[in-house]
Amino acid sequence: LGRLPPVDADVLEPATGTIVTQVESLKSLVNAFADYARPAPVRRVRIGLNALVADVLELYGQDPRLHLERRLSEAEVLVRADPDRLRQVLHNLIKNAIEAMASAGGMRLMVATAQLQRDGATMAVIEIRDHGPGLPAGFDLAAVEPYRSDKPRGSGLGLVIVQRIVEEHGGRLEAENAPGGGARFRLW
């Protein structure tokens, strides 16, 4: 840039920035597709959900725009799961929530863990609730497909990958509009 005339430098600099941004976007899309197409085998180990969730939330706690509420179970919730895959689930859902809230104004996110009795069994649950615009009318998790997204920059793979990982763990994912606004996802 220093060797170009100012007029040419003014054109080259933003064009280069655009190219770099688009390459990063394509790289992200390729990585997401690879994760969807060729999942690594699930590596189940005994983990504490509170510790895992706290670890992931630490990455988002530094964002001054985000009010993060943690409602972790008093007792550690132990499960046999793949910690890397569960981290990916949390990152995808939190990223979706932050993107939804950014378009709606204030960013408040609540993440909770619990151990509950459901259908005659003891179940671990992670709940993620945002205060964004909520789920679109007619939203149905069963109809979520790869490469379909309501977001202008979405790849349409994030929620599909979340569903697959939850199912690989023998779990269930629920999504609904929360009372008072926003979306709520529960991983059982």
CSV table of N, CA and C in Angstrom, one decimal, residues 40-112:
chain,number,residue,atom,x,y,z
A,40,ALA,N,-16.6,-37.2,14.0
A,40,ALA,CA,-15.6,-38.1,14.7
A,40,ALA,C,-16.4,-39.0,15.6
A,41,PRO,N,-15.8,-40.1,16.0
A,41,PRO,CA,-16.5,-41.0,16.9
A,41,PRO,C,-16.7,-40.3,18.3
A,42,VAL,N,-17.9,-40.6,18.9
A,42,VAL,CA,-18.2,-40.0,20.2
A,42,VAL,C,-17.3,-40.6,21.2
A,43,ARG,N,-16.6,-39.8,22.0
A,43,ARG,CA,-15.7,-40.3,23.1
A,43,ARG,C,-16.4,-40.0,24.4
A,44,ARG,N,-17.0,-40.9,25.0
A,44,ARG,CA,-17.8,-40.7,26.3
A,44,ARG,C,-16.9,-40.9,27.5
A,45,VAL,N,-16.9,-39.9,28.3
A,45,VAL,CA,-16.2,-39.9,29.6
A,45,VAL,C,-17.1,-39.3,30.6
A,46,ARG,N,-16.8,-39.6,31.9
A,46,ARG,CA,-17.6,-39.0,33.0
A,46,ARG,C,-17.1,-37.6,33.2
A,47,ILE,N,-18.1,-36.6,33.0
A,47,ILE,CA,-17.8,-35.2,33.2
A,47,ILE,C,-18.8,-34.5,34.0
A,48,GLY,N,-18.5,-33.4,34.6
A,48,GLY,CA,-19.4,-32.6,35.3
A,48,GLY,C,-19.9,-31.5,34.4
A,49,LEU,N,-21.2,-31.4,34.3
A,49,LEU,CA,-21.8,-30.4,33.4
A,49,LEU,C,-21.6,-29.0,33.9
A,50,ASN,N,-21.7,-28.8,35.2
A,50,ASN,CA,-21.4,-27.5,35.7
A,50,ASN,C,-20.0,-27.0,35.3
A,51,ALA,N,-19.0,-27.8,35.5
A,51,ALA,CA,-17.7,-27.4,35.2
A,51,ALA,C,-17.5,-27.1,33.7
A,52,LEU,N,-18.1,-28.0,32.8
A,52,LEU,CA,-18.0,-27.8,31.4
A,52,LEU,C,-18.7,-26.5,31.0
A,53,VAL,N,-20.0,-26.3,31.5
A,53,VAL,CA,-20.7,-25.1,31.2
A,53,VAL,C,-20.0,-23.8,31.6
A,54,ALA,N,-19.5,-23.9,32.9
A,54,ALA,CA,-18.7,-22.7,33.4
A,54,ALA,C,-17.5,-22.4,32.5
A,55,ASP,N,-16.8,-23.5,32.1
A,55,ASP,CA,-15.7,-23.3,31.2
A,55,ASP,C,-16.0,-22.6,29.9
A,56,VAL,N,-17.1,-23.0,29.3
A,56,VAL,CA,-17.6,-22.4,28.0
A,56,VAL,C,-18.0,-21.0,28.3
A,57,LEU,N,-18.8,-20.7,29.3
A,57,LEU,CA,-19.3,-19.4,29.6
A,57,LEU,C,-18.2,-18.4,29.9
A,58,GLU,N,-17.1,-18.9,30.4
A,58,GLU,CA,-15.9,-18.0,30.6
A,58,GLU,C,-15.5,-17.3,29.4
A,59,LEU,N,-15.6,-17.9,28.2
A,59,LEU,CA,-15.3,-17.3,27.0
A,59,LEU,C,-16.2,-16.1,26.6
A,60,TYR,N,-17.5,-16.2,27.0
A,60,TYR,CA,-18.4,-15.2,26.7
A,60,TYR,C,-18.6,-14.1,27.8
A,61,GLY,N,-18.1,-14.4,29.0
A,61,GLY,CA,-18.3,-13.5,30.1
A,61,GLY,C,-17.5,-12.2,30.0
A,62,GLN,N,-16.6,-12.1,29.1
A,62,GLN,CA,-15.7,-10.9,28.9
A,62,GLN,C,-16.4,-9.9,27.9
A,63,ASP,N,-17.5,-10.3,27.3
A,63,ASP,CA,-18.2,-9.4,26.4
A,63,ASP,C,-19.0,-8.4,27.2
A,64,PRO,N,-18.6,-7.1,27.2
A,64,PRO,CA,-19.3,-6.1,28.0
A,64,PRO,C,-20.8,-5.9,27.5
A,65,ARG,N,-21.1,-6.3,26.3
A,65,ARG,CA,-22.5,-6.1,25.8
A,65,ARG,C,-23.5,-7.1,26.4
A,66,LEU,N,-22.9,-8.3,26.9
A,66,LEU,CA,-23.7,-9.4,27.3
A,66,LEU,C,-23.9,-9.5,28.8
A,67,HIS,N,-25.1,-9.5,29.2
A,67,HIS,CA,-25.4,-9.8,30.6
A,67,HIS,C,-25.7,-11.3,30.7
A,68,LEU,N,-24.8,-12.0,31.3
A,68,LEU,CA,-24.8,-13.5,31.4
A,68,LEU,C,-25.2,-14.0,32.8
A,69,GLU,N,-26.3,-14.7,32.8
A,69,GLU,CA,-26.8,-15.2,34.1
A,69,GLU,C,-26.6,-16.7,34.1
A,70,ARG,N,-25.9,-17.1,35.2
A,70,ARG,CA,-25.6,-18.6,35.4
A,70,ARG,C,-26.5,-19.1,36.5
A,71,ARG,N,-27.2,-20.2,36.1
A,71,ARG,CA,-28.0,-20.9,37.1
A,71,ARG,C,-27.6,-22.3,37.2
A,72,LEU,N,-26.4,-22.6,37.7
A,72,LEU,CA,-25.9,-23.9,37.7
A,72,LEU,C,-26.4,-24.7,38.9
A,73,SER,N,-26.7,-25.9,38.8
A,73,SER,CA,-27.1,-26.8,39.9
A,73,SER,C,-26.2,-26.7,41.0
A,74,GLU,N,-26.7,-26.7,42.3
A,74,GLU,CA,-25.9,-26.6,43.4
A,74,GLU,C,-24.9,-27.8,43.5
A,75,ALA,N,-25.4,-29.0,43.2
A,75,ALA,CA,-24.6,-30.2,43.1
A,75,ALA,C,-24.1,-30.4,41.7
A,76,GLU,N,-22.9,-30.8,41.5
A,76,GLU,CA,-22.4,-31.1,40.2
A,76,GLU,C,-23.3,-32.2,39.5
A,77,VAL,N,-23.6,-31.9,38.2
A,77,VAL,CA,-24.4,-32.9,37.5
A,77,VAL,C,-23.4,-33.7,36.6
A,78,LEU,N,-23.3,-35.0,37.0
A,78,LEU,CA,-22.4,-35.9,36.3
A,78,LEU,C,-23.1,-36.7,35.2
A,79,VAL,N,-22.4,-36.7,34.0
A,79,VAL,CA,-22.9,-37.5,32.9
A,79,VAL,C,-21.7,-38.1,32.2
A,80,ARG,N,-22.1,-39.1,31.3
A,80,ARG,CA,-21.0,-39.7,30.5
A,80,ARG,C,-21.3,-39.2,29.1
A,81,ALA,N,-20.3,-38.4,28.6
A,81,ALA,CA,-20.5,-37.7,27.4
A,81,ALA,C,-19.2,-37.3,26.8
A,82,ASP,N,-19.2,-36.8,25.5
A,82,ASP,CA,-18.0,-36.3,24.9
A,82,ASP,C,-17.9,-34.8,25.2
A,83,PRO,N,-16.9,-34.4,26.0
A,83,PRO,CA,-16.8,-33.0,26.4
A,83,PRO,C,-16.6,-32.1,25.2
A,84,ASP,N,-15.9,-32.5,24.2
A,84,ASP,CA,-15.6,-31.6,23.0
A,84,ASP,C,-16.9,-31.4,22.3
A,85,ARG,N,-17.7,-32.4,22.1
A,85,ARG,CA,-19.0,-32.3,21.4
A,85,ARG,C,-19.9,-31.4,22.1
A,86,LEU,N,-20.0,-31.6,23.5
A,86,LEU,CA,-20.9,-30.8,24.2
A,86,LEU,C,-20.5,-29.3,24.2
A,87,ARG,N,-19.2,-29.1,24.2
A,87,ARG,CA,-18.7,-27.7,24.1
A,87,ARG,C,-19.2,-27.1,22.7
A,88,GLN,N,-19.1,-27.9,21.7
A,88,GLN,CA,-19.6,-27.4,20.4
A,88,GLN,C,-21.1,-27.1,20.4
A,89,VAL,N,-21.8,-28.0,21.1
A,89,VAL,CA,-23.3,-27.7,21.2
A,89,VAL,C,-23.5,-26.4,21.9
A,90,LEU,N,-22.8,-26.2,23.0
A,90,LEU,CA,-23.0,-24.9,23.8
A,90,LEU,C,-22.6,-23.7,22.9
A,91,HIS,N,-21.4,-23.8,22.3
A,91,HIS,CA,-21.0,-22.7,21.5
A,91,HIS,C,-22.0,-22.4,20.4
A,92,ASN,N,-22.5,-23.4,19.7
A,92,ASN,CA,-23.4,-23.1,18.6
A,92,ASN,C,-24.7,-22.5,19.1
A,93,LEU,N,-25.2,-22.9,20.2
A,93,LEU,CA,-26.5,-22.4,20.8
A,93,LEU,C,-26.3,-21.0,21.3
A,94,ILE,N,-25.1,-20.8,22.0
A,94,ILE,CA,-24.9,-19.4,22.5
A,94,ILE,C,-24.6,-18.4,21.4
A,95,LYS,N,-23.9,-18.9,20.4
A,95,LYS,CA,-23.6,-18.0,19.2
A,95,LYS,C,-24.9,-17.6,18.6
A,96,ASN,N,-25.8,-18.6,18.4
A,96,ASN,CA,-27.1,-18.3,17.8
A,96,ASN,C,-27.9,-17.3,18.6
A,97,ALA,N,-27.9,-17.5,19.9
A,97,ALA,CA,-28.6,-16.6,20.8
A,97,ALA,C,-28.0,-15.2,20.8
A,98,ILE,N,-26.7,-15.0,20.8
A,98,ILE,CA,-26.1,-13.7,20.7
A,98,ILE,C,-26.4,-13.0,19.4
A,99,GLU,N,-26.4,-13.8,18.3
A,99,GLU,CA,-26.8,-13.2,17.0
A,99,GLU,C,-28.2,-12.7,17.0
A,100,ALA,N,-29.1,-13.5,17.6
A,100,ALA,CA,-30.5,-13.1,17.6
A,100,ALA,C,-30.7,-11.9,18.5
A,101,MET,N,-30.1,-11.9,19.6
A,101,MET,CA,-30.2,-10.7,20.5
A,101,MET,C,-29.6,-9.4,20.0
A,102,ALA,N,-28.6,-9.6,19.2
A,102,ALA,CA,-27.9,-8.4,18.7
A,102,ALA,C,-28.9,-7.6,17.8
A,103,SER,N,-29.7,-8.3,17.1
A,103,SER,CA,-30.7,-7.6,16.2
A,103,SER,C,-31.9,-7.1,17.0
A,104,ALA,N,-32.0,-7.5,18.2
A,104,ALA,CA,-33.2,-7.1,19.0
A,104,ALA,C,-32.8,-6.0,20.1
A,105,GLY,N,-31.6,-5.7,20.3
A,105,GLY,CA,-31.2,-4.8,21.3
A,105,GLY,C,-30.4,-5.4,22.4
A,106,GLY,N,-30.9,-5.2,23.7
A,106,GLY,CA,-30.2,-5.7,24.9
A,106,GLY,C,-29.9,-7.2,24.8
A,107,MET,N,-28.7,-7.5,25.3
A,107,MET,CA,-28.3,-8.9,25.3
A,107,MET,C,-28.2,-9.6,26.7
A,108,ARG,N,-29.3,-10.3,27.0
A,108,ARG,CA,-29.3,-11.1,28.3
A,108,ARG,C,-29.5,-12.5,27.9
A,109,LEU,N,-28.6,-13.3,28.5
A,109,LEU,CA,-28.5,-14.8,28.3
A,109,LEU,C,-28.5,-15.5,29.6
A,110,MET,N,-29.4,-16.5,29.8
A,110,MET,CA,-29.4,-17.3,31.0
A,110,MET,C,-29.0,-18.8,30.6
A,111,VAL,N,-28.1,-19.4,31.3
A,111,VAL,CA,-27.7,-20.7,31.1
A,111,VAL,C,-27.8,-21.5,32.4
A,112,ALA,N,-28.5,-22.6,32.4
A,112,ALA,CA,-28.8,-23.3,33.6
A,112,ALA,C,-28.5,-24.8,33.4
